[in-house]
Tab-separated table of C-alpha atoms in Angstrom:
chain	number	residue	atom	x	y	z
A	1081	UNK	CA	25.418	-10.838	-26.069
A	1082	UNK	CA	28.127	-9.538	-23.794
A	1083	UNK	CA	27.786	-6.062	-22.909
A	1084	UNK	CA	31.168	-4.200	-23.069
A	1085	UNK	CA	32.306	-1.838	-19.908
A	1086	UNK	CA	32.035	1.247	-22.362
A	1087	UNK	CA	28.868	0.239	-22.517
A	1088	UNK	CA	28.311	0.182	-18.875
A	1089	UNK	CA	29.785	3.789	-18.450
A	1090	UNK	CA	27.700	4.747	-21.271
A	1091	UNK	CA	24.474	3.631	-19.002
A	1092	UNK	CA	26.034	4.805	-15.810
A	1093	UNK	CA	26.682	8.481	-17.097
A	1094	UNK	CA	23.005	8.404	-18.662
A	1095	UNK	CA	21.157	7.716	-15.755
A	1096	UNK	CA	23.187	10.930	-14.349
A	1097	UNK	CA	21.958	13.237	-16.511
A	1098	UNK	CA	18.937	15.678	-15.959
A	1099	UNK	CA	17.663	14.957	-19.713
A	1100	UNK	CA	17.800	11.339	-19.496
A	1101	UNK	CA	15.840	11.541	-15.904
A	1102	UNK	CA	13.301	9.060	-15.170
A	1103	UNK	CA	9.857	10.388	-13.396
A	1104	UNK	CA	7.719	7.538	-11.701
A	1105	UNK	CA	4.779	9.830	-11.577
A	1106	UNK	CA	4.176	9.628	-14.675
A	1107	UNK	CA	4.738	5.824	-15.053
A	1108	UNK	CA	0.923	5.271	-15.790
A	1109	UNK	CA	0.631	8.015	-18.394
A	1110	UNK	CA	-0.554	6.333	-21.118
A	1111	UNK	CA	-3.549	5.264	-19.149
A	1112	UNK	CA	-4.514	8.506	-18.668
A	1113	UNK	CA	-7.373	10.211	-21.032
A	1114	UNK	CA	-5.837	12.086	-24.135
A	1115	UNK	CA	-6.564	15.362	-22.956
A	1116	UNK	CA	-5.302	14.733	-19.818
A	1117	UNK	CA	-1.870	13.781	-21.552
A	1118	UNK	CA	-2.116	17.297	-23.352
A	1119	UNK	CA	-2.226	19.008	-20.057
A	1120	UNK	CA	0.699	17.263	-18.506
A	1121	UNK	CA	2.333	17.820	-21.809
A	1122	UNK	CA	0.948	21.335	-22.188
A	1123	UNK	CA	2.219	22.122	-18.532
A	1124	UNK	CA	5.404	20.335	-19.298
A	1125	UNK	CA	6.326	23.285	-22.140
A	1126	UNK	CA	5.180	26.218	-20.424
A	1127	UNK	CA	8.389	25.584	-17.796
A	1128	UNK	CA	10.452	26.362	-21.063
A	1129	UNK	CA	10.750	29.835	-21.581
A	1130	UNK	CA	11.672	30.244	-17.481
A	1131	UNK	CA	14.664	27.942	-17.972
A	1132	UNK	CA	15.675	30.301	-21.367
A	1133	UNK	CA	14.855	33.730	-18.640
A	1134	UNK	CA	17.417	32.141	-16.451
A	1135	UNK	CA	20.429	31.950	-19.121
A	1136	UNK	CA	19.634	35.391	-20.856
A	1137	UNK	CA	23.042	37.047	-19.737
A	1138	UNK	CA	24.845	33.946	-21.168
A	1139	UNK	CA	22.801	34.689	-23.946
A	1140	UNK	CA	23.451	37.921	-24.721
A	1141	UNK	CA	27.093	38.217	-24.314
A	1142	UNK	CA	27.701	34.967	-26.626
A	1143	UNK	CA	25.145	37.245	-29.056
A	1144	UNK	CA	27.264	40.426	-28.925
A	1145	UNK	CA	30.437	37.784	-29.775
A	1146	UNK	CA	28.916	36.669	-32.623
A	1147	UNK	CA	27.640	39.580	-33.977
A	1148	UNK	CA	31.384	41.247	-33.798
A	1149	UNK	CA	32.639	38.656	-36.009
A	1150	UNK	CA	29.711	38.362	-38.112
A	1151	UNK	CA	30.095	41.959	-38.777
A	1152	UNK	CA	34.315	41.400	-40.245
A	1153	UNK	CA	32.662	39.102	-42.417
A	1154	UNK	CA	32.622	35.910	-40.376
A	1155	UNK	CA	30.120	33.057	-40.766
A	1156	UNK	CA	27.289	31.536	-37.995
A	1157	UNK	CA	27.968	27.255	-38.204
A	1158	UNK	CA	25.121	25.237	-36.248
A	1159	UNK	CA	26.754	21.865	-35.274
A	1160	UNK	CA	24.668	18.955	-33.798
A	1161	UNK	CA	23.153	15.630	-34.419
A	1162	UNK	CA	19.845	14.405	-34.433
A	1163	UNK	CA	16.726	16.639	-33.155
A	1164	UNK	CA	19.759	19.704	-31.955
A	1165	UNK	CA	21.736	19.026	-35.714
A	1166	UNK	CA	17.842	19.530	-37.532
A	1167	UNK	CA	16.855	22.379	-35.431
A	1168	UNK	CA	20.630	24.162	-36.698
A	1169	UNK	CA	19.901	23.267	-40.286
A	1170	UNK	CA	16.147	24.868	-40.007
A	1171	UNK	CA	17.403	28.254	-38.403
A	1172	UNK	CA	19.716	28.621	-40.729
A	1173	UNK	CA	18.021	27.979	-43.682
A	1174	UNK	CA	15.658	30.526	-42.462
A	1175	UNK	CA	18.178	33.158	-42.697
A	1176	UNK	CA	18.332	33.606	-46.549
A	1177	UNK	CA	14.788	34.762	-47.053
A	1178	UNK	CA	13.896	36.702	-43.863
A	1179	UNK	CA	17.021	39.018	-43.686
A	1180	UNK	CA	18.488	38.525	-47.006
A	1181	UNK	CA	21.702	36.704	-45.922
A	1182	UNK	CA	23.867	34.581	-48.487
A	1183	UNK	CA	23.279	31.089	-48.099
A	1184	UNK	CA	26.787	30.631	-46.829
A	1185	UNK	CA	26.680	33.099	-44.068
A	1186	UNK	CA	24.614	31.228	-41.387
A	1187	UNK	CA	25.084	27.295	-41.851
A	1188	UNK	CA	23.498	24.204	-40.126
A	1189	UNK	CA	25.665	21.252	-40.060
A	1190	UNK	CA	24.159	17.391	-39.199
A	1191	UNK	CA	26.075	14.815	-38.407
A	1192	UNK	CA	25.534	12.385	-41.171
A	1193	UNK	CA	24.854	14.973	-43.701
A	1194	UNK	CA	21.867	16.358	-45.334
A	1195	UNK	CA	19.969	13.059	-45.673
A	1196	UNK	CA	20.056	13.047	-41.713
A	1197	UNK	CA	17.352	15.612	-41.753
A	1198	UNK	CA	14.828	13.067	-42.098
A	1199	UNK	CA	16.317	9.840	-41.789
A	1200	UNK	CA	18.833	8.531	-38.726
A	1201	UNK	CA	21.871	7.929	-40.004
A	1202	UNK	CA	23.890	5.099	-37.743
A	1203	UNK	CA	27.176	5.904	-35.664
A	1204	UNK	CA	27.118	9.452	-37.064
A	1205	UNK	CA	26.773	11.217	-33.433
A	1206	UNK	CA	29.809	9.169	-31.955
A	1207	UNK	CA	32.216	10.572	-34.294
A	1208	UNK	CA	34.180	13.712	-33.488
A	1209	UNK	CA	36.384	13.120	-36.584
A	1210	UNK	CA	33.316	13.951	-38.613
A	1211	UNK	CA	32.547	17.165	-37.281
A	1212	UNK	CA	35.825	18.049	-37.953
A	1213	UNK	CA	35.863	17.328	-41.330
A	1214	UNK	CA	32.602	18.781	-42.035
A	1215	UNK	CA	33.850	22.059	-40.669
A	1216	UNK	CA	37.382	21.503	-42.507
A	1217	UNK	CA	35.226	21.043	-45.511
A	1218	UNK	CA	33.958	24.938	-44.576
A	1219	UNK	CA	37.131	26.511	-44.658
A	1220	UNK	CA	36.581	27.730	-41.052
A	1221	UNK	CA	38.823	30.752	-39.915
A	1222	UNK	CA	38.778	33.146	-36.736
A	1223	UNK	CA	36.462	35.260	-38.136
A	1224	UNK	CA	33.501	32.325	-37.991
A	1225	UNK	CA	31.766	31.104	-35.045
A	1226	UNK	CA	30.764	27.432	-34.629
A	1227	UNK	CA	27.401	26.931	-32.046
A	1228	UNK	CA	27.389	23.264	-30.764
A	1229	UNK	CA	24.007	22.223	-30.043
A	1230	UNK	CA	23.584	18.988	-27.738
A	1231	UNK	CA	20.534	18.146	-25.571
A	1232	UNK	CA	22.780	15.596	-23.248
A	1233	UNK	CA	26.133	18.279	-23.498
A	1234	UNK	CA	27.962	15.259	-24.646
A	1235	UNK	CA	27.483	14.096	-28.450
A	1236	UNK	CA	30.628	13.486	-29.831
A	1237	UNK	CA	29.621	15.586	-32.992
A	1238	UNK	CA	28.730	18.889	-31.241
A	1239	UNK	CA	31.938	18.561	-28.937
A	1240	UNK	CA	33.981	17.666	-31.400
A	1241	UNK	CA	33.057	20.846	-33.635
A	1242	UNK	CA	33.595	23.195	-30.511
A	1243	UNK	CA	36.995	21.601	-29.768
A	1244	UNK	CA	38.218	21.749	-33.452
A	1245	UNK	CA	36.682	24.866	-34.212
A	1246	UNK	CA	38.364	26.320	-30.644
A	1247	UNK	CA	41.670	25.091	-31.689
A	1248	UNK	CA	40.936	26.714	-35.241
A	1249	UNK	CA	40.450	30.080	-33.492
A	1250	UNK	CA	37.498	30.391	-34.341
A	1251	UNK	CA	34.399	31.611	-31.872
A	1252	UNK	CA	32.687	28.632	-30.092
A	1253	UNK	CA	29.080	28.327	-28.298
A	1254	UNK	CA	28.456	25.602	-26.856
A	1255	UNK	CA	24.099	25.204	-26.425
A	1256	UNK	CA	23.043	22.232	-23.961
A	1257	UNK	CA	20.252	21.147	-21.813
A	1258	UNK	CA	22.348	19.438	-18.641
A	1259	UNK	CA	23.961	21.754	-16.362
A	1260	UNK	CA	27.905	21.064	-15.926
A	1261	UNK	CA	28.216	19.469	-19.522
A	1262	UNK	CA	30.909	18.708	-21.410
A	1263	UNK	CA	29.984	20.755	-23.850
A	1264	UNK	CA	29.548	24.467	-22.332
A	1265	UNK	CA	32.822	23.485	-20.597
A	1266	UNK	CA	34.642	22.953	-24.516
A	1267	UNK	CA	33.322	26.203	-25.652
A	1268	UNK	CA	34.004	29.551	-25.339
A	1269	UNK	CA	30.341	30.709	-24.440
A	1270	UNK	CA	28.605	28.126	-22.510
A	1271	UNK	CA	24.420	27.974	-22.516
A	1272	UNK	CA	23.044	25.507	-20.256
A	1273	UNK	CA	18.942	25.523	-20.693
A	1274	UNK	CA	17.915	23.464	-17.688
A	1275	UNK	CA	14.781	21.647	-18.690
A	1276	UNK	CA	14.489	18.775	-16.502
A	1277	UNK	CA	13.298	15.368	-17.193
A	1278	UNK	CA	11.023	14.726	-19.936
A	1279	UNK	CA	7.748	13.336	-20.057
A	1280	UNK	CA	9.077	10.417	-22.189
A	1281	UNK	CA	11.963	9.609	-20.514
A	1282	UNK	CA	15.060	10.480	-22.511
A	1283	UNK	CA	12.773	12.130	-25.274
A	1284	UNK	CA	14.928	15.041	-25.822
A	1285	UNK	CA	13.149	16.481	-29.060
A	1286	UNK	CA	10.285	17.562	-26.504
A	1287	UNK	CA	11.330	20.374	-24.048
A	1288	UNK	CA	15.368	20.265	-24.189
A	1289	UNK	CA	14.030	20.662	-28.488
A	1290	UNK	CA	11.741	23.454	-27.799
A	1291	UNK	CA	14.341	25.266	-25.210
A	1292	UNK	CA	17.242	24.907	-28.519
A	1293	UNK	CA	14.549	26.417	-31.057
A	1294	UNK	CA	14.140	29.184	-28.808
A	1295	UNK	CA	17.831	30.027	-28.125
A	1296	UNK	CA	18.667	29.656	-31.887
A	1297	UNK	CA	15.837	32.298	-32.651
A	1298	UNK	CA	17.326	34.331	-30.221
A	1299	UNK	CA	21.070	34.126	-31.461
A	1300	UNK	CA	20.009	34.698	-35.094
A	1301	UNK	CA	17.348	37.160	-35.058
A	1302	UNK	CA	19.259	38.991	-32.095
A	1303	UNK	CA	22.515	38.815	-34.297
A	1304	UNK	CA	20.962	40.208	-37.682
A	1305	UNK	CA	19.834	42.758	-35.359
A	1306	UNK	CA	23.182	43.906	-34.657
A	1307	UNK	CA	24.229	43.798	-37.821
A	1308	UNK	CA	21.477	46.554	-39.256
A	1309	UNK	CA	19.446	43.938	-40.937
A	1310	UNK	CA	16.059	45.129	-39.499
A	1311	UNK	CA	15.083	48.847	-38.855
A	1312	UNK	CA	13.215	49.103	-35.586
A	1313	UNK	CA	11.067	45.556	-36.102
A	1314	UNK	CA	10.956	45.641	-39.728
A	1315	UNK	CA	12.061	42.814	-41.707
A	1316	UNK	CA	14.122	45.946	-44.068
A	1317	UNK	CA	16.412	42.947	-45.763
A	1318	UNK	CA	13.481	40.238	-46.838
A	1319	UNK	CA	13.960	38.994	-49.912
A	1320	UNK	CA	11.255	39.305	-52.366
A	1321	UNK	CA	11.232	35.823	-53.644
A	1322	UNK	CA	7.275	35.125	-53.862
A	1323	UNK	CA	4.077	36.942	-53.617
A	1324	UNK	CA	3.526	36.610	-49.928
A	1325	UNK	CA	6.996	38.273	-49.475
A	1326	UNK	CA	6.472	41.196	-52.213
A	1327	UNK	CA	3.297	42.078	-50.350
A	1328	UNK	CA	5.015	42.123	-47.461
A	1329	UNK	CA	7.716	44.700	-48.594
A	1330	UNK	CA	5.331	46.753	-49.969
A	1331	UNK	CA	3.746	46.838	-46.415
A	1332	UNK	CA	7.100	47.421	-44.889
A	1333	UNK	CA	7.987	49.755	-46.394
A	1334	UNK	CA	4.684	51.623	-46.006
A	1335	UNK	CA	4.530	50.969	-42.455
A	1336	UNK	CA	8.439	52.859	-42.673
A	1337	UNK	CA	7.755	55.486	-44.755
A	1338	UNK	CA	3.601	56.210	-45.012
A	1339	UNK	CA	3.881	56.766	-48.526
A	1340	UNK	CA	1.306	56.142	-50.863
A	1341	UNK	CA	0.640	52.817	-53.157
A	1342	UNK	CA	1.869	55.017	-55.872
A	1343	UNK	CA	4.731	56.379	-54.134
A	1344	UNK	CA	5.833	52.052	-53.150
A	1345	UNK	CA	5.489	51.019	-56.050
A	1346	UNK	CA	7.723	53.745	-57.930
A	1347	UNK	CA	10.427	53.058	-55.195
A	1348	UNK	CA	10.362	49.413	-55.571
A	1349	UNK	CA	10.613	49.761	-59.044
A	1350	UNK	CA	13.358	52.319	-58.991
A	1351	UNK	CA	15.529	50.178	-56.195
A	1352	UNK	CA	14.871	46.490	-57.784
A	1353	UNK	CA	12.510	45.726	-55.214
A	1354	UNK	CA	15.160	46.583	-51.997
A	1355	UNK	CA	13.043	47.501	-48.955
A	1356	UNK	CA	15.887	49.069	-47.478
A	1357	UNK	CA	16.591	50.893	-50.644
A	1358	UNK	CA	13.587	51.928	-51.479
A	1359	UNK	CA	13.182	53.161	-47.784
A	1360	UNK	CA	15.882	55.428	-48.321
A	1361	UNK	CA	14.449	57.032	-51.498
A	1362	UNK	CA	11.304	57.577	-49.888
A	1363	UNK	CA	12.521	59.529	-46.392
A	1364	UNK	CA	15.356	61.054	-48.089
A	1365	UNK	CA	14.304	62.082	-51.332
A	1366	UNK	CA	17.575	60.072	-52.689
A	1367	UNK	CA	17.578	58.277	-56.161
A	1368	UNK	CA	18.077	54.651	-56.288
A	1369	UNK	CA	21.859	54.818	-57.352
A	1370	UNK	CA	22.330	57.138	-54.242
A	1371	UNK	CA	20.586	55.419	-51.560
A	1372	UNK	CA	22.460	51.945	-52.857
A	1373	UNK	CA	25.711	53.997	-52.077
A	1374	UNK	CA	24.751	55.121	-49.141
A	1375	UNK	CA	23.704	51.664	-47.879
A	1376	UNK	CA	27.418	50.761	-49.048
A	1377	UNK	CA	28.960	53.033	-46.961
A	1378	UNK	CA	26.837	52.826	-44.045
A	1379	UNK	CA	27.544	48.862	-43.590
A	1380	UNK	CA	24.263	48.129	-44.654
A	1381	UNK	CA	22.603	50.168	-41.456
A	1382	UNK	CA	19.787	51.935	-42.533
A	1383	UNK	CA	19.342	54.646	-39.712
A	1384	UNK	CA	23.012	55.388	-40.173
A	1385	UNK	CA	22.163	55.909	-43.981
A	1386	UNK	CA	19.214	58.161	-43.327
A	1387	UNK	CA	21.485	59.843	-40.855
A	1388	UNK	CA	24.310	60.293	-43.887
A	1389	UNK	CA	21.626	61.582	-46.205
A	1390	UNK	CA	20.645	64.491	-43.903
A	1391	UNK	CA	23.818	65.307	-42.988
């Protein structure tokens, strides 16, 4: 089989990059006794969070961007393939039950749809057209802000969103793990997490993986933030779907208020199981009709409400 010259750029621009690195000290790994391996492995991670300490400014401000638009309504879109397109899809879906966000206002998209999550779907990452229509299939506007996510800084897929989403006018981010990529360079906020090589070489689901889960908690926890879905670090918008979760409002909200069982439970009851809500009626002495309104009005911020019902 004749190799192409695409495909000899393809192998040429590989061996450049710092995620695709190959380490000769660790060329006899496997004969190395397990725990040995976990140490390497183990010492391997720990270099993560430094490379995250070093982008934190790049960080923030893309945070504060998103947040702005997030609070006119705007969505959060996740856009990558393989091990970056499932880490989107799982901090998105996380969204819903911890701070009570429609389904539709954080979104992870895959290249190669849904079934990608667990199976590798062929061709899918070379395509820019399909991120595109993925997002076209979103109705993306300005308000929205699409985060490419791309170990290498070069899938086609997470490029591809930033550039259509760019030209859309919406706001981009552009998450990689290679400095000078492609894909910080496309988007409006760049966030280069320099990992270094990997102990597999070209394994990117190890630290360039772990370095994307931790940005992504940052950018959506940080975000809801913002936006007045926590109160100090209470989880104030959980949803009560299950028991583990209605235990855990009832022990927010006593940990808010230090009310009584008694006193919980009546408020819960009263404000259809809304920790915020039922928050409100405790501190303020509101009824649950009032302290809804006052949510309302105060954008969903509960300190501003409790401010509102003492003034």
């Amino acid at each position: 089989m004749t190799s192409s010259p695409h495909h000899h750029d393809l192998r040429a621009e590989l061996e450049t990059l710092t995620t695709e690195a190959f380490r000769p000290e660790l060329a006899e790994i496997d004969q190395l006794p397990t725990l040995e391996i976990a140490k390497i492995m183990n010492g391997e991670d720990a270099t993560v969070p430094a490379a995250v300490a070093a982008r934190l400014p790049q960080i923030a401000a893309a945070i504060d961007a998103v947040a702005e638009r997030m609070a006119r309504g705007g969505r959060l879109v996740y856009a990558g393939a393989g091990t970056a397109g499932r880490l989107g899809v799982l901090d998105a879906s996380e969204c819903p039950p911890t701070f009570n966000t429609d389904p539709a206002q954080v979104v992870g998209l895959i290249a190669g749809g849904p079934g990608a999550m667990v199976t590798s779907v062929e061709g899918a990452e070379d395509s820019q057209e399909l991120a595109a229509a993925d997002l076209e299939a979103l109705g993306l506007t300005d308000r929205d802000t699409v985060v490419g996510v791309s170990a290498s800084g070069r899938t086609p897929y997470a490029v591809g969103a930033v550039e259509h989403a760019r030209a859309r006018g919406a706001l981009t981010v552009g998450l990689s793990c290679n400095a000078d990529s492609t894909l910080a360079a496309a988007a409006d906020h760049g966030i280069e997490i320099v990992v270094g090589p990997e102990l597999l070489t070209g394994s990117t689901r190890l630290k360039a993986g772990t370095a994307q889960k931790l940005v992504l908690n940052m950018l959506s926890t940080i975000t809801m933030i913002r936006l007045g879905k926590t109160y100090g670090n209470l989880m104030v918008d959980v949803r009560a779907s299950n028991d583990k979760l209605r235990a855990r409002s009832r022990r927010i909200v006593a940990l808010a208020t230090g009310a009584t069982d008694e006193e919980i439970e009546g408020a819960l009851a009263a404000t259809d199981g809304e920790v915020k809500n039922a928050i409100l009626t405790i501190l303020s002495g509101v009824d649950g009709p009032s302290a809804a309104r006052l949510l309302t009005e105060s954008g969903g911020h509960l300190r501003t409400a409790l401010e509102k019902a003492a003034g």
